[in-house]
Coordinates of C-alpha atoms and ligand atoms in Angstrom, one line a residue:
M12 CA 90.3 -152.6 -65.1
K13 CA 87.0 -154.3 -64.3
I14 CA 84.1 -153.0 -62.2
Y15 CA 81.1 -155.0 -61.1
N16 CA 78.1 -153.0 -62.3
T17 CA 74.9 -153.5 -60.2
L18 CA 73.0 -152.4 -63.3
T19 CA 74.1 -155.3 -65.5
R20 CA 75.1 -157.6 -62.6
K21 CA 78.4 -158.2 -64.4
K22 CA 82.0 -157.2 -64.1
E23 CA 82.6 -154.8 -67.0
E24 CA 85.7 -153.3 -68.4
F25 CA 85.9 -149.7 -67.2
V26 CA 85.8 -147.2 -70.0
P27 CA 85.3 -143.6 -68.9
L28 CA 83.1 -141.1 -70.8
K29 CA 86.1 -138.8 -71.3
E30 CA 89.5 -140.2 -71.7
G31 CA 91.7 -139.7 -68.6
K32 CA 88.8 -138.4 -66.5
V33 CA 86.4 -140.0 -64.1
S34 CA 83.3 -138.4 -62.6
M35 CA 82.1 -140.1 -59.5
Y36 CA 79.2 -139.4 -57.1
V37 CA 78.9 -141.1 -53.7
C38 CA 75.8 -140.7 -51.6
G39 CA 76.9 -139.3 -48.3
P40 CA 75.5 -139.5 -44.8
T41 CA 72.5 -137.9 -43.2
V42 CA 74.0 -135.7 -40.5
Y43 CA 72.1 -136.0 -37.2
N44 CA 74.6 -138.0 -35.1
L45 CA 78.2 -139.2 -35.0
I46 CA 78.7 -141.6 -37.9
H47 CA 78.8 -145.3 -37.1
I48 CA 81.3 -147.7 -38.6
G49 CA 78.7 -149.0 -41.0
N50 CA 78.6 -145.5 -42.6
A51 CA 82.4 -145.5 -42.6
R52 CA 82.4 -148.5 -44.9
P53 CA 81.4 -146.7 -48.1
M54 CA 83.6 -143.8 -47.1
I55 CA 86.7 -146.0 -46.9
V56 CA 85.8 -148.2 -49.8
F57 CA 85.1 -145.4 -52.3
D58 CA 88.0 -143.3 -51.1
T59 CA 90.1 -146.3 -52.0
V60 CA 88.5 -146.6 -55.4
R61 CA 89.2 -143.0 -56.0
R62 CA 92.9 -143.4 -54.9
Y63 CA 93.3 -146.3 -57.2
L64 CA 91.8 -144.5 -60.1
E65 CA 94.2 -141.7 -59.5
H66 CA 97.1 -144.2 -59.3
K67 CA 96.0 -145.4 -62.7
G68 CA 96.4 -141.8 -63.9
Y69 CA 92.8 -140.7 -64.0
D70 CA 91.8 -137.2 -63.0
V71 CA 88.9 -137.9 -60.6
N72 CA 86.1 -135.5 -59.9
F73 CA 84.7 -136.9 -56.7
V74 CA 81.5 -135.5 -55.3
S75 CA 79.8 -136.6 -52.1
N76 CA 76.9 -134.9 -50.4
F77 CA 75.8 -134.3 -46.9
T78 CA 72.1 -134.7 -46.4
D79 CA 71.5 -131.8 -44.1
V80 CA 67.7 -131.6 -44.2
D81 CA 65.7 -134.6 -43.1
D82 CA 63.1 -135.8 -40.6
K83 CA 65.8 -137.3 -38.3
I84 CA 67.7 -134.0 -38.2
I85 CA 64.6 -132.0 -37.5
K86 CA 63.6 -134.5 -34.7
K87 CA 67.0 -134.2 -33.1
A88 CA 66.9 -130.4 -33.3
M89 CA 63.5 -130.4 -31.6
E90 CA 64.8 -132.7 -28.8
E91 CA 67.7 -130.3 -28.2
G92 CA 65.7 -127.1 -28.7
V93 CA 68.1 -125.8 -31.4
T94 CA 67.8 -125.3 -35.1
A95 CA 68.2 -128.1 -37.7
D96 CA 71.0 -126.1 -39.2
E97 CA 72.9 -126.2 -35.9
I98 CA 72.6 -130.0 -35.7
S99 CA 73.7 -130.6 -39.3
K100 CA 76.6 -128.1 -39.0
R101 CA 77.8 -129.8 -35.8
Y102 CA 77.7 -133.3 -37.2
I103 CA 79.3 -132.4 -40.6
A104 CA 82.2 -131.0 -38.6
E105 CA 82.3 -134.2 -36.5
C106 CA 82.1 -136.4 -39.6
K107 CA 85.0 -134.6 -41.2
K108 CA 87.1 -135.2 -38.1
D109 CA 86.3 -139.0 -38.4
M110 CA 87.1 -138.9 -42.1
K111 CA 90.5 -137.4 -41.3
G112 CA 91.2 -140.0 -38.8
M113 CA 90.4 -142.8 -41.3
N114 CA 92.5 -141.0 -43.9
V115 CA 89.4 -140.5 -46.1
R116 CA 90.3 -137.6 -48.3
P117 CA 87.8 -134.7 -48.6
A118 CA 85.7 -134.9 -51.8
T119 CA 86.4 -132.5 -54.7
T120 CA 83.1 -131.1 -53.6
H121 CA 80.9 -131.8 -50.6
P122 CA 77.5 -130.2 -51.6
L123 CA 74.9 -129.6 -49.0
A124 CA 71.2 -130.3 -49.8
T125 CA 70.1 -127.0 -48.2
Q126 CA 72.3 -125.0 -50.5
E127 CA 70.9 -126.6 -53.7
I128 CA 67.2 -126.0 -53.3
D129 CA 66.9 -123.8 -56.4
G130 CA 68.3 -126.6 -58.6
M131 CA 65.8 -129.0 -57.0
I132 CA 62.9 -126.7 -57.7
E133 CA 64.1 -126.4 -61.3
M134 CA 64.4 -130.1 -61.8
I135 CA 60.9 -130.8 -60.3
A136 CA 59.5 -128.1 -62.6
A137 CA 61.1 -129.7 -65.6
L138 CA 59.6 -133.1 -64.6
L139 CA 56.2 -131.5 -64.2
A140 CA 56.5 -129.9 -67.6
K141 CA 57.3 -133.2 -69.2
G142 CA 54.4 -135.0 -67.5
Y143 CA 56.7 -137.1 -65.2
A144 CA 55.3 -135.5 -62.1
Y145 CA 52.0 -134.1 -60.7
T146 CA 50.9 -131.9 -57.9
A147 CA 48.4 -133.1 -55.2
K148 CA 45.9 -130.9 -53.6
D149 CA 48.1 -130.1 -50.6
G150 CA 51.0 -129.0 -52.8
T151 CA 52.9 -132.3 -52.5
V152 CA 54.6 -133.1 -55.8
Y153 CA 54.9 -136.8 -56.8
F154 CA 56.9 -138.6 -59.4
R155 CA 54.8 -140.6 -61.8
T156 CA 56.7 -143.8 -61.6
R157 CA 54.9 -145.9 -64.2
K158 CA 55.6 -143.3 -66.9
F159 CA 59.3 -144.2 -66.8
K160 CA 59.3 -147.5 -68.6
E161 CA 62.8 -148.5 -67.3
Y162 CA 61.8 -148.2 -63.7
G163 CA 63.3 -151.2 -61.8
K164 CA 66.3 -151.7 -64.1
L165 CA 68.9 -151.1 -61.3
S166 CA 67.3 -153.2 -58.6
H167 CA 66.0 -155.7 -61.1
K168 CA 62.5 -155.4 -59.7
N169 CA 59.4 -155.9 -61.6
L170 CA 56.8 -153.1 -61.4
D171 CA 53.9 -155.4 -60.7
D172 CA 55.7 -157.2 -57.9
L173 CA 56.5 -153.8 -56.5
Q174 CA 53.0 -152.7 -56.8
A175 CA 51.8 -155.7 -54.8
G176 CA 54.3 -155.0 -52.1
S177 CA 53.7 -151.3 -51.9
R178 CA 49.9 -151.3 -51.5
S179 CA 50.2 -152.4 -47.9
L180 CA 52.9 -149.8 -47.3
L181 CA 50.7 -146.8 -48.0
V182 CA 50.9 -144.4 -45.1
S183 CA 48.3 -141.8 -44.2
G184 CA 48.4 -138.8 -46.5
E185 CA 49.6 -140.8 -49.3
D186 CA 46.1 -141.5 -50.6
Q187 CA 46.6 -138.5 -52.9
K188 CA 48.9 -140.5 -55.0
E189 CA 47.8 -141.7 -58.4
D190 CA 49.7 -144.9 -57.9
P191 CA 51.2 -146.4 -54.8
L192 CA 54.6 -146.6 -56.6
D193 CA 54.8 -142.8 -57.0
F194 CA 57.3 -141.1 -54.7
V195 CA 57.7 -137.6 -53.3
L196 CA 59.7 -134.9 -55.0
W197 CA 58.5 -132.0 -52.8
K198 CA 56.4 -132.0 -49.6
P199 CA 54.6 -129.3 -47.7
K200 CA 56.1 -127.9 -44.5
K201 CA 54.9 -129.0 -41.1
E202 CA 54.7 -126.6 -38.1
G203 CA 58.1 -125.7 -36.8
E204 CA 60.1 -127.3 -39.6
P205 CA 62.5 -125.6 -41.9
Y206 CA 61.0 -124.8 -45.3
W207 CA 61.6 -123.1 -48.6
K208 CA 59.2 -121.3 -51.0
S209 CA 58.3 -123.1 -54.2
P210 CA 55.7 -122.7 -56.9
W211 CA 53.7 -125.6 -55.3
C212 CA 53.8 -124.9 -51.5
D213 CA 56.1 -123.8 -48.8
G214 CA 58.0 -127.0 -48.0
R215 CA 61.1 -129.1 -48.6
P216 CA 62.4 -131.5 -51.1
G217 CA 62.2 -135.3 -51.0
W218 CA 65.5 -137.1 -50.3
H219 CA 66.0 -138.7 -53.8
I220 CA 65.8 -135.4 -55.8
E221 CA 68.8 -133.9 -53.9
C222 CA 71.3 -136.4 -55.4
S223 CA 69.9 -136.2 -58.9
V224 CA 70.4 -132.4 -58.7
M225 CA 73.8 -132.3 -57.1
S226 CA 75.2 -134.9 -59.4
K227 CA 73.9 -133.0 -62.5
K228 CA 75.3 -129.6 -61.2
Y229 CA 78.7 -130.8 -60.2
L230 CA 79.4 -133.6 -62.7
G231 CA 76.9 -133.2 -65.6
D232 CA 73.9 -135.1 -67.0
E233 CA 75.9 -138.3 -67.5
I234 CA 78.5 -139.5 -65.1
D235 CA 80.9 -142.5 -64.9
I236 CA 80.4 -144.0 -61.4
H237 CA 77.6 -143.6 -58.9
A238 CA 78.1 -145.4 -55.6
G239 CA 76.7 -146.0 -52.1
G240 CA 75.8 -148.8 -49.7
E241 CA 73.6 -151.6 -51.1
D242 CA 70.6 -150.5 -49.1
L243 CA 70.5 -147.5 -51.4
I244 CA 69.9 -149.6 -54.6
F245 CA 66.2 -149.5 -53.9
P246 CA 64.4 -147.2 -53.7
H247 CA 67.0 -144.3 -53.5
H248 CA 69.2 -145.1 -56.6
E249 CA 66.3 -146.4 -58.6
N250 CA 64.4 -143.2 -58.0
E251 CA 67.5 -141.1 -58.8
I252 CA 67.7 -142.8 -62.1
A253 CA 64.0 -142.2 -62.8
Q254 CA 64.3 -138.5 -62.0
S255 CA 67.6 -137.8 -63.8
E256 CA 66.9 -139.8 -66.9
C257 CA 63.4 -138.4 -67.4
C258 CA 64.6 -134.9 -66.9
N259 CA 67.9 -135.0 -68.9
G260 CA 67.0 -137.6 -71.5
K261 CA 70.4 -139.3 -71.0
T262 CA 71.8 -142.3 -69.2
F263 CA 72.4 -141.1 -65.6
A264 CA 75.4 -143.1 -64.5
R265 CA 77.3 -145.8 -66.4
Y266 CA 78.7 -147.9 -63.5
W267 CA 76.7 -148.4 -60.3
M268 CA 78.8 -149.6 -57.4
H269 CA 77.4 -150.8 -54.1
N270 CA 79.3 -151.9 -50.9
G271 CA 78.0 -154.8 -48.8
F272 CA 76.8 -154.3 -45.3
L273 CA 78.9 -154.1 -42.2
N274 CA 77.1 -156.5 -39.9
I275 CA 77.3 -157.3 -36.2
D276 CA 76.2 -160.8 -35.3
N277 CA 75.2 -161.2 -38.9
R278 CA 72.7 -158.3 -38.7
K279 CA 73.2 -155.0 -40.5
M280 CA 74.7 -152.4 -38.2
S281 CA 72.3 -149.5 -38.1
K282 CA 71.1 -146.6 -35.9
S283 CA 67.6 -147.8 -35.9
L284 CA 68.5 -151.3 -34.7
G285 CA 70.8 -149.7 -32.0
N286 CA 73.5 -152.3 -32.7
F287 CA 76.2 -149.9 -33.8
F288 CA 79.6 -148.5 -32.7
T289 CA 80.5 -145.0 -33.7
V290 CA 83.8 -144.3 -35.4
R291 CA 84.6 -142.1 -32.3
E292 CA 84.1 -145.1 -30.0
I293 CA 86.4 -147.2 -32.0
S294 CA 89.0 -144.4 -32.0
E295 CA 89.2 -144.7 -28.3
K296 CA 90.5 -148.2 -28.5
Y297 CA 92.3 -148.3 -31.9
D298 CA 94.1 -146.1 -34.3
L299 CA 91.5 -145.5 -37.0
Q300 CA 94.1 -146.9 -39.5
V301 CA 93.2 -150.3 -38.0
L302 CA 89.6 -149.7 -38.9
R303 CA 90.6 -148.8 -42.4
F304 CA 92.7 -151.9 -42.7
F305 CA 89.8 -154.0 -41.3
M306 CA 87.4 -152.6 -43.9
L307 CA 89.8 -153.3 -46.8
S308 CA 90.6 -156.8 -45.6
A309 CA 87.4 -158.0 -47.2
H310 CA 86.0 -157.5 -50.7
Y311 CA 83.8 -154.4 -50.7
R312 CA 80.8 -156.2 -52.0
S313 CA 80.9 -159.0 -49.4
P314 CA 79.1 -158.7 -46.1
L315 CA 81.6 -158.0 -43.3
N316 CA 81.0 -159.1 -39.8
F317 CA 82.5 -156.8 -37.1
S318 CA 84.1 -158.5 -34.2
A319 CA 86.8 -157.8 -31.6
E320 CA 88.9 -160.8 -33.0
L321 CA 88.9 -159.4 -36.5
M322 CA 89.9 -156.0 -35.2
E323 CA 92.8 -157.5 -33.3
A324 CA 93.8 -159.5 -36.4
S325 CA 93.7 -156.2 -38.4
K326 CA 95.8 -154.5 -35.8
N327 CA 98.4 -157.2 -36.1
G328 CA 98.3 -157.1 -39.9
L329 CA 98.8 -153.4 -40.0
E330 CA 101.6 -153.6 -37.4
R331 CA 103.4 -156.1 -39.6
I332 CA 103.6 -153.5 -42.3
V333 CA 104.4 -150.6 -40.0
N334 CA 107.2 -152.6 -38.3
A335 CA 108.8 -153.5 -41.6
V336 CA 108.8 -149.9 -42.6
E337 CA 110.2 -148.8 -39.2
N338 CA 112.9 -151.5 -39.4
L339 CA 114.0 -150.5 -42.9
K340 CA 114.2 -146.9 -41.7
F341 CA 116.3 -147.9 -38.8
L342 CA 118.6 -150.0 -40.9
S343 CA 118.9 -147.2 -43.5
G344 CA 120.1 -144.8 -40.8
R345 CA 122.9 -147.1 -39.9
A346 CA 123.8 -148.4 -43.4
Q347 CA 127.5 -148.7 -44.1
T348 CA 127.2 -148.1 -47.9
A349 CA 125.1 -145.6 -49.8
E350 CA 125.0 -146.9 -53.3
L351 CA 123.3 -150.0 -54.7
T352 CA 125.5 -153.0 -55.5
A353 CA 125.0 -154.7 -58.8
Q354 CA 123.2 -157.5 -57.1
E355 CA 120.9 -155.2 -55.2
K356 CA 120.0 -153.5 -58.5
E357 CA 119.0 -156.8 -60.0
E358 CA 116.9 -157.6 -56.9
L359 CA 115.1 -154.3 -57.0
A360 CA 114.1 -155.0 -60.6
T361 CA 112.1 -158.0 -59.4
L362 CA 110.0 -155.8 -57.1
G363 CA 107.8 -155.0 -60.0
A364 CA 106.2 -158.4 -59.6
Y365 CA 104.6 -157.4 -56.3
E366 CA 103.2 -154.2 -57.8
E367 CA 101.8 -156.2 -60.7
K368 CA 100.1 -158.5 -58.3
F369 CA 98.7 -155.6 -56.4
D370 CA 97.4 -153.9 -59.6
E371 CA 96.0 -157.2 -60.9
A372 CA 94.0 -157.6 -57.7
M373 CA 92.8 -154.0 -57.8
D374 CA 92.0 -154.2 -61.5
D375 CA 89.7 -157.1 -60.7
D376 CA 86.8 -155.0 -59.2
F377 CA 89.0 -153.6 -56.4
N378 CA 90.0 -156.7 -54.7
T379 CA 91.7 -155.0 -51.7
A380 CA 92.0 -158.3 -49.8
D381 CA 94.4 -159.7 -52.5
A382 CA 96.1 -156.3 -52.8
I383 CA 96.9 -156.4 -49.1
S384 CA 98.3 -160.0 -49.6
A385 CA 100.6 -158.6 -52.3
I386 CA 101.8 -156.0 -49.7
F387 CA 102.4 -158.7 -47.2
E388 CA 104.5 -160.7 -49.7
L389 CA 106.6 -157.6 -50.3
V390 CA 107.0 -157.1 -46.6
K391 CA 108.2 -160.7 -46.2
Y392 CA 110.7 -160.1 -49.0
A393 CA 111.9 -156.9 -47.4
N394 CA 112.2 -158.6 -43.9
T395 CA 114.3 -161.4 -45.4
N396 CA 116.5 -159.4 -47.7
G397 CA 117.0 -156.0 -46.0
N398 CA 119.7 -156.2 -43.3
E399 CA 122.8 -154.6 -41.8
T400 CA 124.9 -155.3 -44.9
S401 CA 122.4 -153.7 -47.3
S402 CA 123.1 -150.3 -48.9
K403 CA 121.0 -147.3 -47.8
A404 CA 119.6 -146.9 -51.4
Y405 CA 118.4 -150.5 -51.3
L406 CA 116.7 -150.2 -47.9
D407 CA 115.1 -146.9 -48.9
A408 CA 113.8 -148.4 -52.2
L409 CA 112.2 -151.3 -50.3
R410 CA 110.6 -149.0 -47.8
E411 CA 109.4 -146.6 -50.4
K412 CA 107.7 -149.4 -52.4
I413 CA 105.9 -150.7 -49.3
M414 CA 104.7 -147.2 -48.5
E415 CA 103.7 -146.5 -52.1
L416 CA 101.4 -149.5 -52.3
S417 CA 100.0 -148.9 -48.8
D418 CA 99.3 -145.3 -49.7
I419 CA 97.2 -146.4 -52.7
L420 CA 95.0 -148.1 -50.2
G421 CA 95.1 -145.0 -48.0
L422 CA 96.9 -146.9 -45.2
I423 CA 99.4 -144.8 -43.2
V424 CA 102.2 -147.2 -42.4
E425 CA 104.8 -144.7 -41.1
K426 CA 104.8 -144.1 -37.3
K427 CA 103.9 -140.5 -36.6
E428 CA 106.9 -138.5 -35.6
E429 CA 106.6 -137.6 -31.9
M430 CA 107.0 -134.0 -31.0
L431 CA 110.0 -133.3 -28.8
D432 CA 109.4 -132.0 -25.3
A433 CA 111.4 -128.8 -26.1
E434 CA 109.3 -128.1 -29.2
I435 CA 106.1 -128.5 -27.1
E436 CA 107.4 -126.2 -24.3
K437 CA 108.4 -123.6 -27.0
L438 CA 104.9 -123.6 -28.5
I439 CA 103.3 -123.4 -25.0
E440 CA 105.4 -120.3 -24.3
E441 CA 104.4 -118.7 -27.5
R442 CA 100.7 -119.4 -26.7
Q443 CA 101.2 -117.7 -23.3
E444 CA 102.7 -114.7 -25.1
A445 CA 99.8 -114.6 -27.6
R446 CA 97.2 -114.7 -24.8
K447 CA 99.0 -111.9 -23.0
A448 CA 98.8 -109.9 -26.2
K449 CA 95.1 -110.8 -26.5
D450 CA 95.8 -112.6 -29.8
F451 CA 93.4 -115.4 -28.9
S452 CA 93.1 -116.8 -32.4
R453 CA 96.9 -117.5 -32.4
A454 CA 96.5 -119.0 -28.9
D455 CA 93.7 -121.3 -30.2
E456 CA 95.7 -122.2 -33.2
I457 CA 98.6 -123.3 -31.1
R458 CA 96.3 -125.4 -28.9
N459 CA 95.0 -127.1 -32.1
I460 CA 98.5 -127.7 -33.5
L461 CA 99.4 -129.4 -30.3
L462 CA 96.1 -131.3 -30.2
E463 CA 96.8 -132.7 -33.6
K464 CA 100.1 -134.1 -32.4
G465 CA 98.2 -135.7 -29.5
I466 CA 99.3 -133.1 -26.9
L467 CA 96.7 -132.1 -24.4
L468 CA 97.0 -128.8 -22.6
K469 CA 95.5 -128.1 -19.1
D470 CA 95.5 -124.6 -17.8
T471 CA 95.9 -124.8 -14.0
R472 CA 96.6 -122.3 -11.3
E473 CA 100.3 -123.2 -11.3
G474 CA 100.5 -122.7 -15.0
V475 CA 100.0 -124.7 -18.2
K476 CA 100.4 -128.5 -17.9
W477 CA 100.6 -130.9 -20.8
E478 CA 100.3 -134.6 -21.4
R479 CA 100.5 -136.9 -24.4
A480 CA 97.2 -138.5 -25.3
Ligands
AMP25 P1 72.8 -143.0 -44.2 O1 73.3 -141.9 -43.3 O2 72.0 -144.0 -43.4 O3 72.0 -142.5 -45.4 O4 74.0 -143.8 -44.7 C1 75.1 -143.3 -45.4 C2 75.8 -144.3 -46.2 O5 76.2 -145.4 -45.3 C3 75.0 -145.0 -47.3 O6 75.8 -145.2 -48.4 C4 74.6 -146.3 -46.6 O7 74.3 -147.3 -47.6 C5 75.8 -146.7 -45.8 N1 75.6 -147.6 -44.7 C6 74.7 -147.4 -43.7 N2 74.8 -148.5 -42.8 C7 75.7 -149.4 -43.4 C8 76.2 -150.6 -43.0 N3 75.8 -151.3 -41.8 N4 77.1 -151.2 -43.7 C9 77.5 -150.6 -44.9 N5 77.1 -149.4 -45.3 C10 76.2 -148.8 -44.6
ZN26 ZN1 72.0 -140.3 -53.1

């Protein structure tokens, strides 16, 4: 299996540090708003990488943080007159709902920056002790960038070019730096901001240190894969490498993976440019499986332009698979014979070729576009060969193979079972009973069960009404 490594700019054979195991860290979102579909790209892409690694038999320890302390979160909190904690908790919960809709599995661990401050203070202290950091008069701690001789190795930038570029970027307060290239590890609090005590000043950590610390704590000093969007290569990932390698004396991550941008009119979709759609907005128009299919229809490193036409094409593409699965299920329910015929047995033996094609595509730096083509070929085969005269075992085997390959990409291709009216009525009755008995948690639970199945309840004077969303 080959992975394109940003560090070497080559596709390299993947060899994990420990046989059969993969440690993987993906930089997660800053939680101050609903996530946009640009943020969804790394989520879907690296969830697919994880699923494929598991399909290959690896035990994957997948860590992805939420940045829950940041200027943007604090600003939003001030605007709303609530605490930063309230903002981050709210948007973590919303983000998890979107992830569920996109069938992005929860990470093995989702650490929160605010819960890891002790580790950050420890790493900063270690960097100070080794001379890789220094404290300015106001208590700000900076990383001494030039002391790390390999700085720039990930982004392939030259220190002197960087120096020329960064001189003009100095902002007020940064004149305490020894060198314009130095970056913040810890900064003093400002009035009204959340802060933590530290040996240097009351304040909060810089953004880069959080990932170095969480990666070390949950995955160890040296990990297999570190990933994120390509805008993170510089400075975020470059700085993470500097901090971690200077502190731990080991290679931080062996493979660096970066997804390309999701663009709109060929410009990066971002909150600051205001040219974004939230995942929630898309979910009003499409099943989020369509969004997932759209993201996987391009190679993860290529730029991907968002458009209504491409979303429609993705909807049709996904439907082709879903319809084939539905049709096979329908035929299977009416099949005249149960057992495979000798010829069907022979035919099923040839299905391995589709799986091989799928694996070959995915082994080549996760070429999901070609993997989807392999699924389409299998669908075509199933549509041509599965019919009223086929045995149940044959039809089921075809359906299972399509579902198995789709599942590796995290695509749900089975129509959701609709809840029967009688089942809904029964649950509503039970909810009324629970409310009468003042068991409100059970009543809420029932409302949520129904909501998940797309059933909306309305309490009216005439009783409870319900409708399908
Ligand atoms: P942020 O919340 O801005 O730190 O972003 C969270 C993740 O989303 C990072 O891995 C970013 O690189 C990624 N990201 C943000 N915008 C885009 C975009 N337009 N296309 C692809 N990835 C993006
Ligand atoms: Zn990070």
